[in-house]
Amino acid sequence: MHSALFLIEFGAIILGLGLLGRVAGRLKFSPIPLYLLAGLAFGTGGLLPMGASEEFVAIGAEIGVILLLLMLGLEYTASDLVSNLKTQYPAGLVDFGLNAVPGAVAALLMGWGPVAAVVLAGVTWISSSGVIAKVMGDLGRVGNRETPVILSVLVLEDLAMAVYLPIITALLAGVSLAAGSATLAIALGVAGAVLFVAVRFGRHISRFVSSDDPEKLLLVVLGLTLLVAGIAQQLQVSAAVGAFLVGIALSGEVAEGTHALLSPLRDLFAAVFFVFFGLHTDPASIPPVLLPALALAAVTAGTKIATGYWAARRAGIGVKGRWRAGGTLVARGEFSIVIAGLAVTAGIEPAMGPLATAYVLILVVIGPLTARYTEPVAAWVAGRRGRSGTAAAAVVPPRPAAPEDLGGPGEDHGRQQDQAHDPARRA
């Protein structure tokens, strides 16, 4: 009987996801917000709570995040990663300053104390790699010129989690400095070793994985990814980082074949992830913390857009690409919930969980919208300003143009970069 109920519930979830995906496709809109709302409706405190399939959905959600990051890693080689990290590390520092500080300040203003401030700083700092990967795929932007900049920021955040999570775990547990330092050293060592293997031995790994039989290729790549992700997570390193590094370690025909084979699985389990997120959110806990969550979401949405714009501008991307990069980075998700969950389990602040949930729900719904509409809205505002300037120029006699008013070569370069289409595919 339990097995029959599980099949009914899980079948209803998959069918509902397919129908919601069709609706989103008709509306030319990302299905992520619809998946989340469906999870809210049928989760804890929702219209029709589900129970029999909950454990399987949880496992599927974790696999979904891992596959999203694996597929993202397949788009770039190890040399791409290293060069992007070398050139974009200042963007990581700007990202931390603009987005972690608002969370810490908010916690201190609410009187939650320094440990809660460190926790909430992490909640507001880290973008959702899973949501952003899905949004870029839905909008067909994986090959855009600003995508390497977005990836660099996301990878820096994910790698920073290898340092941040052991620190926050030690703070919440109140362990000694020596024990916390040992945990941090292990995490850094594992992340560095995996990255070294991916960069140094990527060709050998691709040769080992390669197979002309699609079935064998699928099994080996999927098994290797889950294995590395599990080992990374067991050693206090993000499973997402492990999956991403497996992706960049694969190259050439192996990467192309894996991309084609795993795309349907990625879409299925990614949809399950977003539903799972909604299933574990009680709608009744959201109203009391809605106003502070909205204020924090508004501030940090703006700071993420500023982060992406600055990083893309520094990389020489044109104006349109800068706005697209900023809008794409807005969504928060899996890491924010994990960080808040650690604080709730430790009993640091009871209101932390509902606030973080409301905050993430707001930004995970707004994130696909900002990714799609930030650039058109910025262009519309610039157009209105341009028309206002033209009207003013018709009244005020024009003055001779100064040399600094003339467009320089950098402006033309930005336009050319926006117009160019350079898919980040492997040779």
Protein backbone atom coordinates (compact mmCIF):
# COMPACT_ATOMS: atom_id res chain seq x y z
CA MET A 1 0.00 0.00 0.00
CA HIS A 2 2.86 2.35 0.88
CA SER A 3 4.53 1.54 -2.46
CA ALA A 4 1.32 2.30 -4.36
CA LEU A 5 0.93 5.64 -2.54
CA PHE A 6 4.55 6.52 -3.31
CA LEU A 7 4.04 5.83 -7.03
CA ILE A 8 0.84 7.89 -7.07
CA GLU A 9 2.44 10.85 -5.30
CA PHE A 10 5.67 10.84 -7.26
CA GLY A 11 3.84 10.30 -10.54
CA ALA A 12 1.58 13.25 -9.75
CA ILE A 13 4.65 15.40 -9.00
CA ILE A 14 6.34 14.54 -12.30
CA LEU A 15 3.12 15.00 -14.29
CA GLY A 16 2.46 18.33 -12.59
CA LEU A 17 6.00 19.49 -13.36
CA GLY A 18 5.53 18.62 -17.01
CA LEU A 19 2.27 20.58 -17.20
CA LEU A 20 3.79 23.57 -15.40
CA GLY A 21 6.74 23.45 -17.78
CA ARG A 22 4.34 23.60 -20.71
CA VAL A 23 2.56 26.61 -19.22
CA ALA A 24 5.90 28.37 -18.66
CA GLY A 25 6.94 27.53 -22.23
CA ARG A 26 3.75 29.01 -23.63
CA LEU A 27 4.35 32.18 -21.62
CA LYS A 28 8.08 32.18 -22.59
CA PHE A 29 8.96 32.27 -18.90
CA SER A 30 11.27 30.25 -16.65
CA PRO A 31 9.33 27.46 -14.89
CA ILE A 32 11.31 27.78 -11.63
CA PRO A 33 8.82 30.06 -9.79
CA LEU A 34 5.97 27.73 -10.76
CA TYR A 35 7.88 24.71 -9.43
CA LEU A 36 8.45 26.52 -6.12
CA LEU A 37 4.81 27.54 -5.77
CA ALA A 38 3.77 23.94 -6.45
CA GLY A 39 6.07 22.79 -3.66
CA LEU A 40 4.54 25.34 -1.28
CA ALA A 41 1.03 24.17 -2.15
CA PHE A 42 1.74 20.50 -1.46
CA GLY A 43 4.37 20.74 1.28
CA THR A 44 4.34 21.29 5.03
CA GLY A 45 1.29 23.40 5.92
CA GLY A 46 0.14 23.49 2.30
CA LEU A 47 -3.14 22.51 0.68
CA LEU A 48 -2.38 18.77 0.38
CA PRO A 49 0.79 17.69 2.20
CA MET A 50 2.65 14.71 0.76
CA GLY A 51 4.51 12.19 2.88
CA ALA A 52 5.14 8.87 1.15
CA SER A 53 7.49 10.24 -1.54
CA GLU A 54 9.28 12.81 0.63
CA GLU A 55 12.50 10.83 1.15
CA PHE A 56 12.87 10.00 -2.54
CA VAL A 57 12.17 13.62 -3.51
CA ALA A 58 14.91 14.75 -1.07
CA ILE A 59 17.46 12.45 -2.71
CA GLY A 60 16.31 13.53 -6.18
CA ALA A 61 16.69 17.18 -5.20
CA GLU A 62 20.29 16.63 -4.11
CA ILE A 63 21.05 14.83 -7.37
CA GLY A 64 19.44 17.73 -9.24
CA VAL A 65 21.86 20.27 -7.78
CA ILE A 66 24.82 17.99 -8.51
CA LEU A 67 23.77 17.52 -12.16
CA LEU A 68 23.18 21.24 -12.64
CA LEU A 69 26.73 22.00 -11.53
CA LEU A 70 28.20 19.11 -13.52
CA MET A 71 26.57 20.38 -16.72
CA LEU A 72 27.76 23.88 -15.99
CA GLY A 73 31.32 22.60 -15.57
CA LEU A 74 31.15 20.75 -18.89
CA GLU A 75 30.93 24.08 -20.71
CA TYR A 76 34.49 25.09 -19.77
CA THR A 77 37.92 23.53 -19.65
CA ALA A 78 40.23 23.51 -16.65
CA SER A 79 42.40 26.19 -18.28
CA ASP A 80 39.28 28.36 -18.67
CA LEU A 81 38.60 28.01 -14.95
CA VAL A 82 42.13 28.88 -13.87
CA SER A 83 42.39 31.90 -16.17
CA ASN A 84 38.96 33.18 -15.09
CA LEU A 85 39.80 32.80 -11.41
CA LYS A 86 43.11 34.63 -11.88
CA THR A 87 41.44 37.53 -13.64
CA GLN A 88 38.17 37.66 -11.68
CA TYR A 89 39.25 37.25 -8.04
CA PRO A 90 38.70 41.01 -7.40
CA ALA A 91 35.06 40.43 -8.39
CA GLY A 92 34.88 37.83 -5.62
CA LEU A 93 36.08 40.39 -3.09
CA VAL A 94 33.57 42.97 -4.34
CA ASP A 95 30.85 40.30 -4.23
CA PHE A 96 31.66 39.53 -0.60
CA GLY A 97 31.76 43.19 0.43
CA LEU A 98 28.52 44.20 -1.27
CA ASN A 99 26.41 41.18 -0.40
CA ALA A 100 27.66 39.73 2.91
CA VAL A 101 27.77 43.05 4.76
CA PRO A 102 23.99 43.79 4.42
CA GLY A 103 23.13 40.44 6.03
CA ALA A 104 25.54 40.96 8.91
CA VAL A 105 24.26 44.50 9.51
CA ALA A 106 20.63 43.31 9.45
CA ALA A 107 21.32 40.63 12.07
CA LEU A 108 23.06 43.12 14.34
CA LEU A 109 20.23 45.65 13.96
CA MET A 110 17.73 42.96 14.99
CA GLY A 111 19.85 42.21 18.06
CA TRP A 112 20.79 38.66 17.10
CA GLY A 113 24.46 38.85 18.07
CA PRO A 114 27.78 38.38 16.21
CA VAL A 115 27.46 34.64 15.47
CA ALA A 116 24.02 35.13 13.88
CA ALA A 117 25.49 38.08 11.96
CA VAL A 118 28.14 35.79 10.43
CA VAL A 119 25.42 33.28 9.52
CA LEU A 120 23.07 35.82 7.91
CA ALA A 121 26.03 37.30 6.02
CA GLY A 122 26.47 33.92 4.35
CA VAL A 123 22.76 33.68 3.58
CA THR A 124 22.78 37.00 1.70
CA TRP A 125 26.21 36.55 0.13
CA ILE A 126 25.95 33.30 -1.83
CA SER A 127 23.97 33.15 -5.08
CA SER A 128 22.20 29.96 -6.08
CA SER A 129 24.39 28.13 -8.59
CA GLY A 130 21.56 25.66 -9.25
CA VAL A 131 18.92 28.29 -10.02
CA ILE A 132 21.30 30.41 -12.08
CA ALA A 133 22.49 27.43 -14.12
CA LYS A 134 18.88 26.53 -14.89
CA VAL A 135 17.94 30.12 -15.77
CA MET A 136 20.90 30.54 -18.14
CA GLY A 137 19.94 27.31 -19.88
CA ASP A 138 16.27 28.34 -20.15
CA LEU A 139 17.20 31.73 -21.60
CA GLY A 140 19.78 30.27 -24.00
CA ARG A 141 22.64 32.35 -22.58
CA VAL A 142 25.25 29.69 -21.87
CA GLY A 143 27.27 30.84 -24.89
CA ASN A 144 26.99 34.58 -24.15
CA ARG A 145 30.14 36.62 -23.62
CA GLU A 146 29.16 37.56 -20.06
CA THR A 147 28.66 33.91 -19.02
CA PRO A 148 32.35 33.30 -18.06
CA VAL A 149 32.12 36.31 -15.74
CA ILE A 150 28.98 34.92 -14.09
CA LEU A 151 30.62 31.51 -13.75
CA SER A 152 33.74 33.02 -12.22
CA VAL A 153 31.69 34.76 -9.51
CA LEU A 154 29.71 31.57 -8.82
CA VAL A 155 32.83 29.38 -8.67
CA LEU A 156 34.55 31.84 -6.33
CA GLU A 157 31.49 31.71 -4.07
CA ASP A 158 31.33 27.90 -4.16
CA LEU A 159 35.04 27.61 -3.41
CA ALA A 160 34.66 30.17 -0.62
CA MET A 161 32.09 27.85 0.92
CA ALA A 162 34.89 25.34 1.44
CA VAL A 163 36.35 27.90 3.86
CA TYR A 164 33.14 29.44 5.20
CA LEU A 165 31.20 26.29 6.12
CA PRO A 166 33.89 24.83 8.43
CA ILE A 167 34.24 28.24 10.09
CA ILE A 168 30.52 28.67 10.67
CA THR A 169 30.19 25.09 11.87
CA ALA A 170 32.95 25.68 14.43
CA LEU A 171 31.37 28.97 15.58
CA LEU A 172 27.94 27.39 16.02
CA ALA A 173 29.36 24.40 17.89
CA GLY A 174 31.58 26.58 20.08
CA VAL A 175 34.59 24.30 19.48
CA SER A 176 38.15 25.23 20.28
CA LEU A 177 40.36 27.17 17.90
CA ALA A 178 42.55 24.09 17.31
CA ALA A 179 39.61 21.85 16.33
CA GLY A 180 38.16 24.52 14.06
CA SER A 181 41.52 25.07 12.38
CA ALA A 182 41.90 21.33 11.73
CA THR A 183 38.47 21.16 10.08
CA LEU A 184 39.30 24.16 7.93
CA ALA A 185 42.67 22.71 6.89
CA ILE A 186 41.04 19.44 5.80
CA ALA A 187 38.40 21.28 3.76
CA LEU A 188 40.98 23.47 2.02
CA GLY A 189 43.24 20.50 1.33
CA VAL A 190 40.47 18.47 -0.27
CA ALA A 191 39.24 21.36 -2.43
CA GLY A 192 42.79 22.11 -3.56
CA ALA A 193 43.53 18.46 -4.33
CA VAL A 194 40.40 18.02 -6.43
CA LEU A 195 41.13 21.23 -8.33
CA PHE A 196 44.75 20.16 -8.91
CA VAL A 197 43.68 16.77 -10.27
CA ALA A 198 41.09 18.40 -12.54
CA VAL A 199 43.61 20.86 -13.98
CA ARG A 200 46.66 18.56 -14.20
CA PHE A 201 45.10 15.25 -15.17
CA GLY A 202 41.94 16.30 -16.99
CA ARG A 203 43.04 14.70 -20.28
CA HIS A 204 43.73 11.37 -18.60
CA ILE A 205 40.37 11.44 -16.86
CA SER A 206 38.61 12.14 -20.16
CA ARG A 207 40.48 9.26 -21.80
CA PHE A 208 39.51 6.90 -18.97
CA VAL A 209 35.83 7.92 -19.11
CA SER A 210 35.55 7.96 -22.92
CA SER A 211 33.40 5.28 -24.56
CA ASP A 212 31.66 4.85 -27.91
CA ASP A 213 28.74 3.18 -26.13
CA PRO A 214 26.33 5.86 -24.77
CA GLU A 215 25.14 3.54 -22.01
CA LYS A 216 28.65 2.96 -20.65
CA LEU A 217 29.54 6.65 -20.95
CA LEU A 218 26.41 7.65 -19.04
CA LEU A 219 27.00 5.15 -16.23
CA VAL A 220 30.70 6.00 -15.80
CA VAL A 221 30.24 9.79 -15.83
CA LEU A 222 27.19 9.75 -13.56
CA GLY A 223 28.82 7.33 -11.14
CA LEU A 224 32.08 9.31 -11.06
CA THR A 225 30.22 12.58 -10.46
CA LEU A 226 28.12 11.22 -7.59
CA LEU A 227 31.18 9.55 -6.06
CA VAL A 228 33.31 12.69 -6.11
CA ALA A 229 30.40 14.84 -4.89
CA GLY A 230 29.76 12.46 -2.01
CA ILE A 231 33.41 12.30 -0.97
CA ALA A 232 33.66 16.10 -1.13
CA GLN A 233 30.57 16.52 1.04
CA GLN A 234 31.79 13.91 3.53
CA LEU A 235 35.01 15.93 3.92
CA GLN A 236 33.09 19.17 4.58
CA VAL A 237 33.52 20.46 1.01
CA SER A 238 30.45 21.33 -1.06
CA ALA A 239 29.14 18.49 -3.22
CA ALA A 240 28.37 21.15 -5.84
CA VAL A 241 32.07 22.09 -6.00
CA GLY A 242 33.01 18.44 -6.52
CA ALA A 243 30.47 18.02 -9.33
CA PHE A 244 31.60 21.24 -11.01
CA LEU A 245 35.24 20.16 -10.94
CA VAL A 246 34.34 16.79 -12.48
CA GLY A 247 32.65 18.73 -15.28
CA ILE A 248 35.69 20.88 -16.03
CA ALA A 249 37.96 17.81 -15.89
CA LEU A 250 36.10 16.28 -18.85
CA SER A 251 36.87 17.67 -22.28
CA GLY A 252 36.50 17.15 -26.02
CA GLU A 253 34.11 14.51 -27.34
CA VAL A 254 33.52 13.14 -23.84
CA ALA A 255 32.13 16.50 -22.71
CA GLU A 256 29.94 16.80 -25.81
CA GLY A 257 28.58 13.27 -25.46
CA THR A 258 27.98 13.64 -21.73
CA HIS A 259 26.14 16.92 -22.26
CA ALA A 260 23.72 15.31 -24.70
CA LEU A 261 23.15 12.23 -22.51
CA LEU A 262 22.65 13.99 -19.19
CA SER A 263 20.56 16.99 -20.27
CA PRO A 264 17.19 15.20 -19.83
CA LEU A 265 18.24 13.81 -16.43
CA ARG A 266 19.41 17.25 -15.35
CA ASP A 267 16.09 18.84 -16.27
CA LEU A 268 14.12 16.16 -14.40
CA PHE A 269 16.10 16.23 -11.16
CA ALA A 270 16.53 20.02 -11.23
CA ALA A 271 12.75 20.40 -11.32
CA VAL A 272 12.50 17.98 -8.38
CA PHE A 273 15.00 20.13 -6.47
CA PHE A 274 12.91 23.26 -6.77
CA VAL A 275 9.74 21.40 -5.76
CA PHE A 276 11.55 19.92 -2.75
CA PHE A 277 12.58 23.41 -1.65
CA GLY A 278 8.93 24.48 -1.61
CA LEU A 279 7.74 21.26 0.03
CA HIS A 280 9.80 21.99 3.16
CA THR A 281 8.58 25.54 3.63
CA ASP A 282 5.56 26.13 5.88
CA PRO A 283 3.58 29.04 4.39
CA ALA A 284 2.37 30.02 7.90
CA SER A 285 5.92 30.87 9.01
CA ILE A 286 6.46 33.47 6.30
CA PRO A 287 4.08 36.42 7.13
CA PRO A 288 5.72 37.41 10.47
CA VAL A 289 9.13 37.91 8.82
CA LEU A 290 7.92 39.08 5.42
CA LEU A 291 8.72 42.80 5.79
CA PRO A 292 12.35 42.38 6.94
CA ALA A 293 12.84 39.69 4.31
CA LEU A 294 11.47 41.98 1.59
CA ALA A 295 13.73 44.85 2.70
CA LEU A 296 16.79 42.60 2.79
CA ALA A 297 15.88 41.08 -0.58
CA ALA A 298 15.50 44.53 -2.18
CA VAL A 299 18.87 45.70 -0.89
CA THR A 300 20.80 42.57 -1.83
CA ALA A 301 19.13 42.24 -5.23
CA GLY A 302 20.53 45.69 -5.99
CA THR A 303 23.98 44.81 -4.65
CA LYS A 304 24.11 41.59 -6.71
CA ILE A 305 23.20 43.51 -9.86
CA ALA A 306 25.95 45.99 -9.02
CA THR A 307 28.39 43.10 -8.46
CA GLY A 308 27.66 41.51 -11.85
CA TYR A 309 27.74 44.86 -13.64
CA TRP A 310 31.12 45.76 -12.10
CA ALA A 311 32.63 42.33 -12.81
CA ALA A 312 31.45 42.33 -16.43
CA ARG A 313 32.64 45.90 -16.97
CA ARG A 314 36.05 44.97 -15.58
CA ALA A 315 36.17 42.05 -18.06
CA GLY A 316 35.48 44.40 -20.98
CA ILE A 317 31.89 43.25 -21.62
CA GLY A 318 29.53 45.76 -23.26
CA VAL A 319 26.75 47.55 -21.41
CA LYS A 320 23.99 45.09 -22.29
CA GLY A 321 26.09 42.15 -21.13
CA ARG A 322 26.89 43.94 -17.87
CA TRP A 323 23.21 44.32 -17.02
CA ARG A 324 22.52 40.71 -17.99
CA ALA A 325 25.35 39.51 -15.73
CA GLY A 326 24.06 41.53 -12.80
CA GLY A 327 20.45 40.42 -13.21
CA THR A 328 21.43 36.76 -13.53
CA LEU A 329 23.28 36.71 -10.18
CA VAL A 330 20.32 37.84 -8.05
CA ALA A 331 18.82 34.43 -7.14
CA ARG A 332 19.70 32.83 -3.79
CA GLY A 333 18.89 29.23 -2.99
CA GLU A 334 20.42 25.99 -1.77
CA PHE A 335 23.48 27.33 0.06
CA SER A 336 21.46 30.00 1.88
CA ILE A 337 19.04 27.41 3.21
CA VAL A 338 21.89 25.09 4.26
CA ILE A 339 23.62 27.90 6.16
CA ALA A 340 20.43 28.99 7.92
CA GLY A 341 19.61 25.37 8.73
CA LEU A 342 22.92 25.00 10.58
CA ALA A 343 22.05 28.01 12.75
CA VAL A 344 18.52 26.76 13.46
CA THR A 345 19.81 23.31 14.45
CA ALA A 346 22.31 24.92 16.82
CA GLY A 347 19.53 27.00 18.40
CA ILE A 348 21.23 30.34 17.72
CA GLU A 349 18.13 32.32 16.70
CA PRO A 350 14.61 30.84 16.21
CA ALA A 351 13.59 33.52 13.69
CA MET A 352 16.59 32.80 11.46
CA GLY A 353 14.91 29.89 9.68
CA PRO A 354 11.66 31.64 8.66
CA LEU A 355 13.52 34.82 7.68
CA ALA A 356 16.01 32.93 5.52
CA THR A 357 13.21 30.90 3.94
CA ALA A 358 11.16 33.98 3.09
CA TYR A 359 14.26 35.78 1.81
CA VAL A 360 15.29 32.91 -0.45
CA LEU A 361 11.74 32.38 -1.73
CA ILE A 362 11.50 36.05 -2.69
CA LEU A 363 14.82 36.07 -4.52
CA VAL A 364 14.43 32.64 -6.11
CA VAL A 365 11.18 33.89 -7.64
CA ILE A 366 12.55 37.34 -8.53
CA GLY A 367 15.89 35.95 -9.80
CA PRO A 368 14.56 34.56 -13.12
CA LEU A 369 12.71 37.84 -13.64
CA THR A 370 15.79 40.01 -13.06
CA ALA A 371 17.83 37.69 -15.31
CA ARG A 372 15.34 38.22 -18.11
CA TYR A 373 14.32 41.85 -17.67
CA THR A 374 17.19 43.80 -16.04
CA GLU A 375 18.84 44.54 -19.38
CA PRO A 376 15.62 45.58 -21.22
CA VAL A 377 14.54 47.79 -18.28
CA ALA A 378 17.99 49.42 -18.15
CA ALA A 379 17.79 50.05 -21.92
CA TRP A 380 14.30 51.55 -21.54
CA VAL A 381 15.47 53.87 -18.74
CA ALA A 382 18.51 54.90 -20.79
CA GLY A 383 16.23 55.58 -23.76
CA ARG A 384 13.96 57.83 -21.70
CA ARG A 385 16.98 59.73 -20.41
CA GLY A 386 18.24 60.05 -23.95
CA ARG A 387 14.93 61.48 -25.14
CA SER A 388 14.91 63.92 -22.22
CA GLY A 389 18.44 65.00 -23.12
CA THR A 390 17.42 65.48 -26.76
CA ALA A 391 14.47 67.66 -25.72
CA ALA A 392 16.73 69.75 -23.50
CA ALA A 393 19.26 70.12 -26.29
CA ALA A 394 16.53 71.51 -28.55
CA VAL A 395 15.98 74.35 -26.05
CA VAL A 396 19.59 75.00 -24.98
CA PRO A 397 22.04 75.90 -27.79
CA PRO A 398 24.66 73.18 -28.20
CA ARG A 399 28.22 73.88 -27.04
CA PRO A 400 31.34 72.70 -28.82
CA ALA A 401 32.16 69.09 -27.99
CA ALA A 402 35.05 68.62 -25.59
CA PRO A 403 37.51 65.78 -26.24
CA GLU A 404 36.32 63.88 -23.15
CA ASP A 405 32.72 63.93 -24.48
CA LEU A 406 33.64 61.97 -27.59
CA GLY A 407 33.15 58.21 -27.60
CA GLY A 408 36.46 56.38 -27.26
CA PRO A 409 37.54 53.05 -28.64
CA GLY A 410 36.47 51.31 -25.43
CA GLU A 411 32.84 52.17 -26.15
CA ASP A 412 32.96 50.63 -29.62
CA HIS A 413 34.73 47.60 -28.15
CA GLY A 414 31.86 47.14 -25.69
CA ARG A 415 29.32 47.25 -28.51
CA GLN A 416 31.26 44.72 -30.52
CA GLN A 417 31.39 42.38 -27.54
CA ASP A 418 27.65 42.56 -27.08
CA GLN A 419 27.00 41.88 -30.74
CA ALA A 420 29.44 38.97 -30.91
CA HIS A 421 28.32 35.43 -30.12
CA ASP A 422 31.09 33.21 -28.94
CA PRO A 423 29.69 29.92 -27.62
CA ALA A 424 31.86 28.48 -24.86
CA ARG A 425 32.17 25.05 -26.42
CA ARG A 426 35.14 22.73 -26.29
CA ALA A 427 37.43 22.01 -29.18
